[in-house]
Coordinates of C-alpha atoms (C1' of nucleotides) in Angstrom, one line a residue:
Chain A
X22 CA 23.1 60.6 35.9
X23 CA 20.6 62.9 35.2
X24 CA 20.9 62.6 31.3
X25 CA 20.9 59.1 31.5
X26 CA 18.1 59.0 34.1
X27 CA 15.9 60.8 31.4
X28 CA 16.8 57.9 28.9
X29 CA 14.0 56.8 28.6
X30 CA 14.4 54.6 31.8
X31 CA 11.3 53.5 33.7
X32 CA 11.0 54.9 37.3
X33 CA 10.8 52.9 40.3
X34 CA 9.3 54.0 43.6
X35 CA 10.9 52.4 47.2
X36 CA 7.9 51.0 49.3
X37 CA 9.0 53.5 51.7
X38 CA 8.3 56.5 49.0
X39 CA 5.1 54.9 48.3
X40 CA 3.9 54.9 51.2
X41 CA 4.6 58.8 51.9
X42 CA 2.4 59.1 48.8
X43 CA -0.2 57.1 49.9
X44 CA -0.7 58.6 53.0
X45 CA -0.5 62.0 51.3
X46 CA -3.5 60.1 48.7
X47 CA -6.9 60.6 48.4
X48 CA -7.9 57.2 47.1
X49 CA -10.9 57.7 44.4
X50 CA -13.2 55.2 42.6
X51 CA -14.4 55.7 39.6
X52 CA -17.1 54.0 37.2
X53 CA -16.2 54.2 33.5
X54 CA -17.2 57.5 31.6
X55 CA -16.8 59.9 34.7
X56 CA -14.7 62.8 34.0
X57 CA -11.7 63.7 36.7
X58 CA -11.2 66.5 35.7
X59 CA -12.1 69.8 32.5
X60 CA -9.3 71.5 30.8
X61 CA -9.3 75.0 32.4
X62 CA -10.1 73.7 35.9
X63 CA -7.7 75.2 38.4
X64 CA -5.0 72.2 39.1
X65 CA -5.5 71.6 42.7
X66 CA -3.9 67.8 42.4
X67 CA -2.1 65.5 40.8
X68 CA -3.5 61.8 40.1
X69 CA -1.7 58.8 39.6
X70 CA -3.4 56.0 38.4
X71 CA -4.1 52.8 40.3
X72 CA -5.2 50.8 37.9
X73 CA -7.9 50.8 34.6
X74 CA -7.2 53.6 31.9
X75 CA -8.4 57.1 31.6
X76 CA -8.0 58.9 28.6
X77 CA -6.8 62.8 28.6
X78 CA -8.1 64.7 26.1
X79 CA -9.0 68.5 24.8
X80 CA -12.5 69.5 22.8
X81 CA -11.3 71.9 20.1
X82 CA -13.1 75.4 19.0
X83 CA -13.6 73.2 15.8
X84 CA -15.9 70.3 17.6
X85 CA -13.3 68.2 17.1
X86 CA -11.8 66.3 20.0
X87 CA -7.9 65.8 20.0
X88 CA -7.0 62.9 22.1
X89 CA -3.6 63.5 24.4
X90 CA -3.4 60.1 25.3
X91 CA -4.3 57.4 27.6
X92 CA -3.0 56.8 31.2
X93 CA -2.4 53.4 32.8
X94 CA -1.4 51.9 35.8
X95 CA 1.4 53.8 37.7
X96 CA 1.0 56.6 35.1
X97 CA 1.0 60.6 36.5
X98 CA -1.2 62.8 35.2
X99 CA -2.6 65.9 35.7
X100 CA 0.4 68.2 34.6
X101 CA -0.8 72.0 34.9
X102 CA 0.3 75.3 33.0
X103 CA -0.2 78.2 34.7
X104 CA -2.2 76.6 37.7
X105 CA -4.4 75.5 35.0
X106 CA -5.3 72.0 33.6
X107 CA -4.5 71.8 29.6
X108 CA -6.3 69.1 29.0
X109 CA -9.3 67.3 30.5
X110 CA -9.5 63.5 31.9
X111 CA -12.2 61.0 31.8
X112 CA -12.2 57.5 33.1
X113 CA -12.5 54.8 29.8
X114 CA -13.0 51.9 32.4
X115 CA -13.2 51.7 36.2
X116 CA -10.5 52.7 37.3
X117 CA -8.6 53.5 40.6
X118 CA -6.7 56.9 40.9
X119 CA -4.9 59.0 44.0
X120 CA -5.3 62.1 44.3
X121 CA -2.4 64.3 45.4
X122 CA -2.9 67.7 46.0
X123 CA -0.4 69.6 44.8
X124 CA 1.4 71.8 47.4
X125 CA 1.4 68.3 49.4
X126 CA 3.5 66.7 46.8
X127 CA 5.5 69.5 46.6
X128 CA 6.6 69.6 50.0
X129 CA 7.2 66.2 50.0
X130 CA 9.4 66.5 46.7
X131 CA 10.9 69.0 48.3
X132 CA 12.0 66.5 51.4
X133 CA 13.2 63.4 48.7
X134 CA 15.1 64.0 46.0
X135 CA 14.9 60.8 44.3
X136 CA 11.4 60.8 44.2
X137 CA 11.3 64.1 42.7
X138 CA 13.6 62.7 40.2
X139 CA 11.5 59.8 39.6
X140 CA 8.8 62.3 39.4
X141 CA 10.1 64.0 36.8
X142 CA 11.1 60.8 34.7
X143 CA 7.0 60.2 34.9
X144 CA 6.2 63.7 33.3
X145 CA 9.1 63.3 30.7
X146 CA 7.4 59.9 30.2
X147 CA 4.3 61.8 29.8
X148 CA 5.4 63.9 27.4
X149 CA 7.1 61.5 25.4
X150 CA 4.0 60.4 24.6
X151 CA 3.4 63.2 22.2
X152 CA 6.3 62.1 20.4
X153 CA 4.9 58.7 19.9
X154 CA 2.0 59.9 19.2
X155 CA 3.3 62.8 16.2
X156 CA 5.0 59.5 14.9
X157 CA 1.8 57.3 14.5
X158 CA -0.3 60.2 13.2
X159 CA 2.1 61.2 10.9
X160 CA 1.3 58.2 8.7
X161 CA -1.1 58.1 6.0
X162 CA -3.0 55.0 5.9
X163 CA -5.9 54.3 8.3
X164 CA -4.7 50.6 8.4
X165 CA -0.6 51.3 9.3
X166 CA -2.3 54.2 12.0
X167 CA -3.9 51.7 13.8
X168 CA -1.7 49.1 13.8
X169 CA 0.5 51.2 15.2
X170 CA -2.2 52.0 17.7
X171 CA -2.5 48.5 18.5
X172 CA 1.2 47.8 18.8
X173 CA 1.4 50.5 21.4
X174 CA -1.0 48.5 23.8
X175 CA 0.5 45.6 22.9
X176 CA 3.8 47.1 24.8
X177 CA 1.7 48.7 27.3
X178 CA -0.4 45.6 28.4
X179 CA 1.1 43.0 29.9
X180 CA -1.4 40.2 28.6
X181 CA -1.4 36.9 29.1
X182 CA -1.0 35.7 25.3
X183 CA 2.0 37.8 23.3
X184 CA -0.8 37.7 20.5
X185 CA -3.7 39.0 22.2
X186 CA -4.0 42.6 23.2
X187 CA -6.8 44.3 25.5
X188 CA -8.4 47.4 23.5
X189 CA -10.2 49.1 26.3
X190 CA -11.5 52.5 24.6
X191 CA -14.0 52.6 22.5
X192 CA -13.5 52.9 18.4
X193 CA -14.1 56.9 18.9
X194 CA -11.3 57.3 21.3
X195 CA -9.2 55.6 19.0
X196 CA -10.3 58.0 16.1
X197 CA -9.7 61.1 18.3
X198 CA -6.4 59.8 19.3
X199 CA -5.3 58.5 15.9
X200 CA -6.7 61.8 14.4
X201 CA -9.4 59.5 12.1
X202 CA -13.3 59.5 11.9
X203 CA -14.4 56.5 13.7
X204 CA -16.1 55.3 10.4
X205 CA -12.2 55.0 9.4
X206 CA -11.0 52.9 12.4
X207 CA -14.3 50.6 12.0
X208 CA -12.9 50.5 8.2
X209 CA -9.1 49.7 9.1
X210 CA -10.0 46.9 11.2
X211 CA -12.0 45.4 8.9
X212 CA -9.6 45.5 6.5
X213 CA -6.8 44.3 8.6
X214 CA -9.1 41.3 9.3
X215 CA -10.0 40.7 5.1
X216 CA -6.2 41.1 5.0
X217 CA -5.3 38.5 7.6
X218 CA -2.9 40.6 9.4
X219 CA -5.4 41.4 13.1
X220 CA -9.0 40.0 13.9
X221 CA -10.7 42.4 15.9
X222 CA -13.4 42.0 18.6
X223 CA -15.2 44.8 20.4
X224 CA -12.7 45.2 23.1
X225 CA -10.1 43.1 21.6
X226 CA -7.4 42.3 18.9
X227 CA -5.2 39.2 18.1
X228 CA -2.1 39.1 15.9
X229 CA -3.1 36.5 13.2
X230 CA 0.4 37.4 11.0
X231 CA 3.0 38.4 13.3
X232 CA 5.1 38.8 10.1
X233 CA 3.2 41.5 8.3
X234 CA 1.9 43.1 11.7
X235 CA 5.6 43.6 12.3
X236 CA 6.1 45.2 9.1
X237 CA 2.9 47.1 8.5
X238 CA 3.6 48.7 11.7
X239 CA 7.4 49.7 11.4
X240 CA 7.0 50.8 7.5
X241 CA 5.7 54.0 9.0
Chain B
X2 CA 9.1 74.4 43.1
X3 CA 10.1 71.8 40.5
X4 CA 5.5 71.2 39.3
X5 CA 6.3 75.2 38.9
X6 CA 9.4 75.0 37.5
X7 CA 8.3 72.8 34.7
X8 CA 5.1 74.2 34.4
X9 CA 6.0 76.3 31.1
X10 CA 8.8 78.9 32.5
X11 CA 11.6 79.6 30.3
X12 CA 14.8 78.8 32.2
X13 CA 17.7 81.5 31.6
X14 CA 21.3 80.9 32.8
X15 CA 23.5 83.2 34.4
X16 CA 26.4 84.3 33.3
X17 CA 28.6 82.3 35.3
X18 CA 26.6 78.9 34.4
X19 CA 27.1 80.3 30.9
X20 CA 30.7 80.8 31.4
X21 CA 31.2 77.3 32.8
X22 CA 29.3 76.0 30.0
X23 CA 31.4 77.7 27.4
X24 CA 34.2 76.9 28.9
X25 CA 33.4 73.1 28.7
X26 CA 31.8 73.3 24.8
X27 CA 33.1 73.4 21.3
X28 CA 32.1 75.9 19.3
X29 CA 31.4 75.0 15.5
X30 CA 30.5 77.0 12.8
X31 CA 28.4 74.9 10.3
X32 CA 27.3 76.2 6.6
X33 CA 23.9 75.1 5.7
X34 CA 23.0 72.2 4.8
X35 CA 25.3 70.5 6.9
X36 CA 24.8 67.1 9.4
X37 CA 25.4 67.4 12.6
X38 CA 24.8 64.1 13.7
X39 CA 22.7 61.2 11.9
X40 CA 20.3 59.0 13.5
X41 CA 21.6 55.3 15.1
X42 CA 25.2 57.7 15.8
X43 CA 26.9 56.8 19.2
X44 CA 25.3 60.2 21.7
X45 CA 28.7 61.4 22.4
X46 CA 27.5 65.0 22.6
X47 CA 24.7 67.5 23.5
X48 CA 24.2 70.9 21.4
X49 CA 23.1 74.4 22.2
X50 CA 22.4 76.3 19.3
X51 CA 24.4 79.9 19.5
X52 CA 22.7 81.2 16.6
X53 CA 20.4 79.8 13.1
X54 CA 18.3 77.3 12.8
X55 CA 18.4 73.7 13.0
X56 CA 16.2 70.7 12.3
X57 CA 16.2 67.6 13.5
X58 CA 14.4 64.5 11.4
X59 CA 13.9 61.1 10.9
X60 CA 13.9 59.2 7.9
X61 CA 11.6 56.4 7.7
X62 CA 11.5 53.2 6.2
X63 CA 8.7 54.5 3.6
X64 CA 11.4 56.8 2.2
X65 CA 8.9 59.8 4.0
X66 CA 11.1 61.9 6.6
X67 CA 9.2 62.9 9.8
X68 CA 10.4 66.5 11.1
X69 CA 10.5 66.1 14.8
X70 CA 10.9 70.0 15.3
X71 CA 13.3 73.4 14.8
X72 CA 15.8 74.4 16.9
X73 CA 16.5 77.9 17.5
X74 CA 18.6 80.3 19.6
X75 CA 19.4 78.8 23.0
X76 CA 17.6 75.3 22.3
X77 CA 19.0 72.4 23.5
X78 CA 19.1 69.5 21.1
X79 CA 20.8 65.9 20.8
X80 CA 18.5 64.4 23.4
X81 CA 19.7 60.3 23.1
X82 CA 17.9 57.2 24.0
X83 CA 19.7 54.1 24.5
X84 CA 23.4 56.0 23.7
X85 CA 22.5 56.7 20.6
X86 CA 20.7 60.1 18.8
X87 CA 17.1 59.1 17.6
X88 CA 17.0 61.9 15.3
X89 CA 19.4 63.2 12.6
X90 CA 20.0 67.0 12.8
X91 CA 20.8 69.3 10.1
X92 CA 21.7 73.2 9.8
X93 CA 18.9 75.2 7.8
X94 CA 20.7 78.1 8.1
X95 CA 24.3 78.9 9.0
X96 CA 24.6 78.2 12.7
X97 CA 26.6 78.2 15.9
X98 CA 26.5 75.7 18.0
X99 CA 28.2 74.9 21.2
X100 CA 29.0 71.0 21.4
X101 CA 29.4 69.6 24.8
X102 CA 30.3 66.1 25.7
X103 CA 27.6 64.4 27.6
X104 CA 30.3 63.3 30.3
X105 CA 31.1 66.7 30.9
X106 CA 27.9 67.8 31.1
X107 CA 27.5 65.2 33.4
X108 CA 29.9 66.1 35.4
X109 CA 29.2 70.4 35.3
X110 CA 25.4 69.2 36.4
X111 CA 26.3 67.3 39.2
X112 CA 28.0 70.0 40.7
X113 CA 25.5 72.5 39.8
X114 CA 22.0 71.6 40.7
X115 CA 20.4 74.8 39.7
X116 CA 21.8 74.0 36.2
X117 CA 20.4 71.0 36.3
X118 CA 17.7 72.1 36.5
X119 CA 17.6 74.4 33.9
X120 CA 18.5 71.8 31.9
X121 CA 15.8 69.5 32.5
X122 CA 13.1 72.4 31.7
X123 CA 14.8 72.5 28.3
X124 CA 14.4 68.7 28.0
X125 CA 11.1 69.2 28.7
X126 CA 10.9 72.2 26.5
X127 CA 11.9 70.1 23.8
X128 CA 9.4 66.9 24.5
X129 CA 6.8 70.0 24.7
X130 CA 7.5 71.0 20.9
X131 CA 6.0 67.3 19.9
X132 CA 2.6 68.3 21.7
X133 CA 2.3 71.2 19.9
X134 CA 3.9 69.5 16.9
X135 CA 0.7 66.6 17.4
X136 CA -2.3 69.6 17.6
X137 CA -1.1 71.5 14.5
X138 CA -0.8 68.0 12.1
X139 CA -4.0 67.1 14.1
X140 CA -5.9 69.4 11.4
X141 CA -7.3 68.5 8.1
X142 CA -6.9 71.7 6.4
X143 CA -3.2 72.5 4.6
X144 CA -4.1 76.2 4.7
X145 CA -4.6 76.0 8.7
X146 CA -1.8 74.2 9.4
X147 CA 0.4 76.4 7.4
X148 CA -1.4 79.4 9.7
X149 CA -0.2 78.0 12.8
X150 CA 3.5 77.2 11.8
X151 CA 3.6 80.2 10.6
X152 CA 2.1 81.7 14.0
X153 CA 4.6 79.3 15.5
X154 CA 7.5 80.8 14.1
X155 CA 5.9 84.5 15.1
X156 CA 6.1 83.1 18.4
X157 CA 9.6 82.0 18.2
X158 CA 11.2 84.9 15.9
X159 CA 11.9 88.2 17.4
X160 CA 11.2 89.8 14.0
X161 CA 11.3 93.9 14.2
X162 CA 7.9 94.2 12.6
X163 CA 5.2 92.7 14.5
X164 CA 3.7 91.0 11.3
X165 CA 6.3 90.5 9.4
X166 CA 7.9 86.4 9.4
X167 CA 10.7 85.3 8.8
X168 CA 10.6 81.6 7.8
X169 CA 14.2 79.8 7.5
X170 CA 12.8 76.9 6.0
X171 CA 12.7 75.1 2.7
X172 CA 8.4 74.5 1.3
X173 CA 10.0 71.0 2.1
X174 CA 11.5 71.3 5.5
X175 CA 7.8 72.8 6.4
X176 CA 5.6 69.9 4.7
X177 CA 7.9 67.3 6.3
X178 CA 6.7 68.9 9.6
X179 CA 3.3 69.5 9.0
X180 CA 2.9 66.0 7.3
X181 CA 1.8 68.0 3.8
X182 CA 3.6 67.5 0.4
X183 CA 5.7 70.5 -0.6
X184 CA 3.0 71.0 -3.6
X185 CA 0.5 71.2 -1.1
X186 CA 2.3 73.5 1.1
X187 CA 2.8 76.2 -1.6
X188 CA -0.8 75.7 -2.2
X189 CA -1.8 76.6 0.9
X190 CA 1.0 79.3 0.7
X191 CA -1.3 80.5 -2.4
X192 CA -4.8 80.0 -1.1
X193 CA -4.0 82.2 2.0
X194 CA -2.2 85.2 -0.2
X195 CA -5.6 84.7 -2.3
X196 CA -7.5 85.4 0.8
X197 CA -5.6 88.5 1.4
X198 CA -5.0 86.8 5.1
X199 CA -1.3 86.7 4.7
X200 CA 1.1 87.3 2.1
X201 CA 4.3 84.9 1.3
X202 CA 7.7 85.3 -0.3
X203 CA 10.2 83.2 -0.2
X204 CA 11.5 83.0 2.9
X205 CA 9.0 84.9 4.8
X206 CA 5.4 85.9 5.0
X207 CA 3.3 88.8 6.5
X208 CA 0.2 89.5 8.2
X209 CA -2.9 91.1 6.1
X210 CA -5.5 90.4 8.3
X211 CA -4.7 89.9 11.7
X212 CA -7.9 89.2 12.9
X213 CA -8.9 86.3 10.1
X214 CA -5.4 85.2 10.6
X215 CA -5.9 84.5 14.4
X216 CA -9.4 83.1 13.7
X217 CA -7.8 80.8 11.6
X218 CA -5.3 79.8 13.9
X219 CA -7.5 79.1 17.0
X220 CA -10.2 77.6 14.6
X221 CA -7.9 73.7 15.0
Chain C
dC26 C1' 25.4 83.1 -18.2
dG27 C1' 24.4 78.5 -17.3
dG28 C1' 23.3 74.8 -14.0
dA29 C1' 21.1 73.1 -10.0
dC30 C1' 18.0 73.7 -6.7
dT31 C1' 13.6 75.5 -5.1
dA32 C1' 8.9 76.9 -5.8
dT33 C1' 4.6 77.2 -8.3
dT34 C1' 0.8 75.4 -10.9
dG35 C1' -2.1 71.8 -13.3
dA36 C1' -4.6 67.2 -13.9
dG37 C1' -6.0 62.9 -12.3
dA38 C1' -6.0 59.2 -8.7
dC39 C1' -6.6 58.0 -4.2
dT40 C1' -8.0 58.2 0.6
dC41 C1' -10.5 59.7 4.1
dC42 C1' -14.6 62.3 5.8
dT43 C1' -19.5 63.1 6.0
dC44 C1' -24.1 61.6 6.1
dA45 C1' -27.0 57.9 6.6
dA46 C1' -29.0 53.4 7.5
dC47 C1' -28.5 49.3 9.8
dT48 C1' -26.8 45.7 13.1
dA49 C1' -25.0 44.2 17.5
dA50 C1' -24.3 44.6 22.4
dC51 C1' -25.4 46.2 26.8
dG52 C1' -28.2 47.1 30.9
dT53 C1' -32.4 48.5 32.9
dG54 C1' -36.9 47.6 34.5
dG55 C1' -41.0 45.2 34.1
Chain D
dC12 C1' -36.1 36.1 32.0
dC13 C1' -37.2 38.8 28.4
dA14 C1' -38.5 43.3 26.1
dC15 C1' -37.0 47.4 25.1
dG16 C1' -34.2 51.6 24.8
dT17 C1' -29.6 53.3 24.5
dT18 C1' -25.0 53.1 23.1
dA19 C1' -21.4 51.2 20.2
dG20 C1' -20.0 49.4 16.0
dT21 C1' -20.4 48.2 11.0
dT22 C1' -21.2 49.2 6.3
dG23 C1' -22.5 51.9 2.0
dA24 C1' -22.5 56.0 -1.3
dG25 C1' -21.0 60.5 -2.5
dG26 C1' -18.0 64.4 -1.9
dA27 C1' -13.9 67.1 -0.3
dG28 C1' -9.1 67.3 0.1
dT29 C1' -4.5 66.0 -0.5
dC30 C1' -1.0 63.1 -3.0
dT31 C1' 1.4 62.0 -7.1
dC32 C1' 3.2 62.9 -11.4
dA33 C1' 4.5 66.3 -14.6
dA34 C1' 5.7 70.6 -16.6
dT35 C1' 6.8 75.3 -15.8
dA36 C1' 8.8 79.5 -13.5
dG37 C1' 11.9 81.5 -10.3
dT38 C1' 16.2 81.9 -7.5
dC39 C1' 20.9 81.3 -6.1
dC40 C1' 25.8 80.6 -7.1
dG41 C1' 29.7 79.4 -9.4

DNA sequence: CGGACTATTGAGACTCCTCAACTAACGTGG
DNA sequence: CCACGTTAGTTGAGGAGTCTCAATAGTCCG
């Protein structure tokens, strides 16, 4: 139960569980570009978002920013090692978050074992991430890297049109993320446009060749 | 307890959870070189390596094969999504593993919570490996990725001389990881040795200069 | 000792990065 | 409502680094 629990499943939470959580919640507001929280801050809380997208992420020795990933709605975030944050967080858009400090959440863990499983399906979801993310980096071409990117949100966001997808980070969070300069992601889309495959707007992309998207992103 | 318990501990078993395990798992003996289980096969099965190396990959469409990670002494591996094994694993060295049926498992974890929770922190272990896997290949530089496998591996191995390496791994099995081709992987192997920062043979490699070595390392 | 595999080294092609200029979009205040 | 400053995005040219192809050493094992 617990293997197949960690199967990738998606959690669900009763009302009743989600109201222990909200009561337990700090409910927080935030405009796009404010940071929640640094990497080294002590980890007081956990957040789980409420809707819009923040983006975790760690500023290198180097300069260079590696991008973790990006949270949405219902994601958990804000997984500490050794009572520290590893990464830091920053809102991309608005977005709404609850803040759960963390010997609260504990204690109520501690009183509901199913939602300490379901819990712990949400940081194994977390991490799977990385796995995901080691898959689309590992490729060599700027284009098949984001299309990949793309075809993540596409699973993510649940859009109105199949074809169209929301891209709400900005071309630089896409670089960090996808590990390119953001010259390069400017580059790939434009090519993918030339090429037919994706047409691209600021915030925006739109399968043009469902076909070729398909296969450009699975030939990884 | 369970935020803590995930947050980076190593579990360890004790002898009676390691007696009930035993008593539940095959023990096989592989030569290198050999499949333990291929990617797409029904999960039947979780391993614990006993001893050796293992490494478990993906080949892609491309004809490129992705390196998810090495599994060492006391590693859990054979972690399945949707009933069937998303990675192929193969010995590197000669090994020992202990093969137990994931019903039995199953069953030994339900009946054993504490176990079951030791188990999860090495699920977790393991999804952990592709974050660290993501901030190594995150770097442009063959020569500093090469660094921090190989400072990777001084993590893992519990070599007798502090500086001295032992690396298990074919120039192959490492490129595959760090996303380099094997050419470019002995380069690196030969730019470092050049730079008197460490020095390679073939299955190993020692530290010159520890302190360039780190710098090197921390510089991602 | 030979054969097969692994590792090293070299030369050229290719891709992305860096630096730089320019254009577009946004939002703030007059 | 428009002008302007700021931020985000696009596009170009040159350079750095790795990949590929190819040939050469080195190692392991029968």
């Amino acid at each position: 139960m617990l293997l197949s629990g960690l199967d990738g499943v998606k959690p669900r939470l009763t009302d009743r569980q989600r109201q222990r959580l909200a009561a337990a919640a700090t409910r927080l507001q935030l405009a796009p570009r404010t940071i929640v929280y640094r990497d080294g801050d002590p980890a007081g809380a956990v957040f789980i978002n409420g809707g819009g997208v923040v983006i975790t992420y760690k500023d290198m020795p180097s300069g260079k920013r590696r991008v973790a990933g990006f949270r949405f709605y219902a994601d958990v975030f804000g997984l500490a090692e050794h009572g520290a944050y590893v990464n830091s967080a920053r809102a991309v858009t608005a977005v709404t978050l609850y803040r759960i400090p963390t010997e609260t959440l504990t204690t109520i863990l501690r009183q509901d074992a199913d939602l300490e499983f379901q819990f712990l399906c949400k940081m194994v979801d977390e991490l799977r991430q990385a796995q995901r993310k080691s898959i689309i980096v590992a490729r060599r071409d700027a284009a098949g890297r984001v299309a990949m990117f793309v075809d993540m949100l596409r699973l993510i966001g649940h859009s109105t049109h199949p074809d169209v997808i929301e891209i709400p980070m900005s071309r630089s969070d896409m670089g960090n993320y996808l590990n390119l300069a953001l010259e390069s992601v400017s580059r790939a889309c434009a090519q993918l446009t030339r090429d037919g495959i994706l047409e691209f707007s600021r915030r925006g992309a739109r399968i043009v060749d469902r076909a070729r998207f398909y296969k450009l992103v699975t030939s990884g």
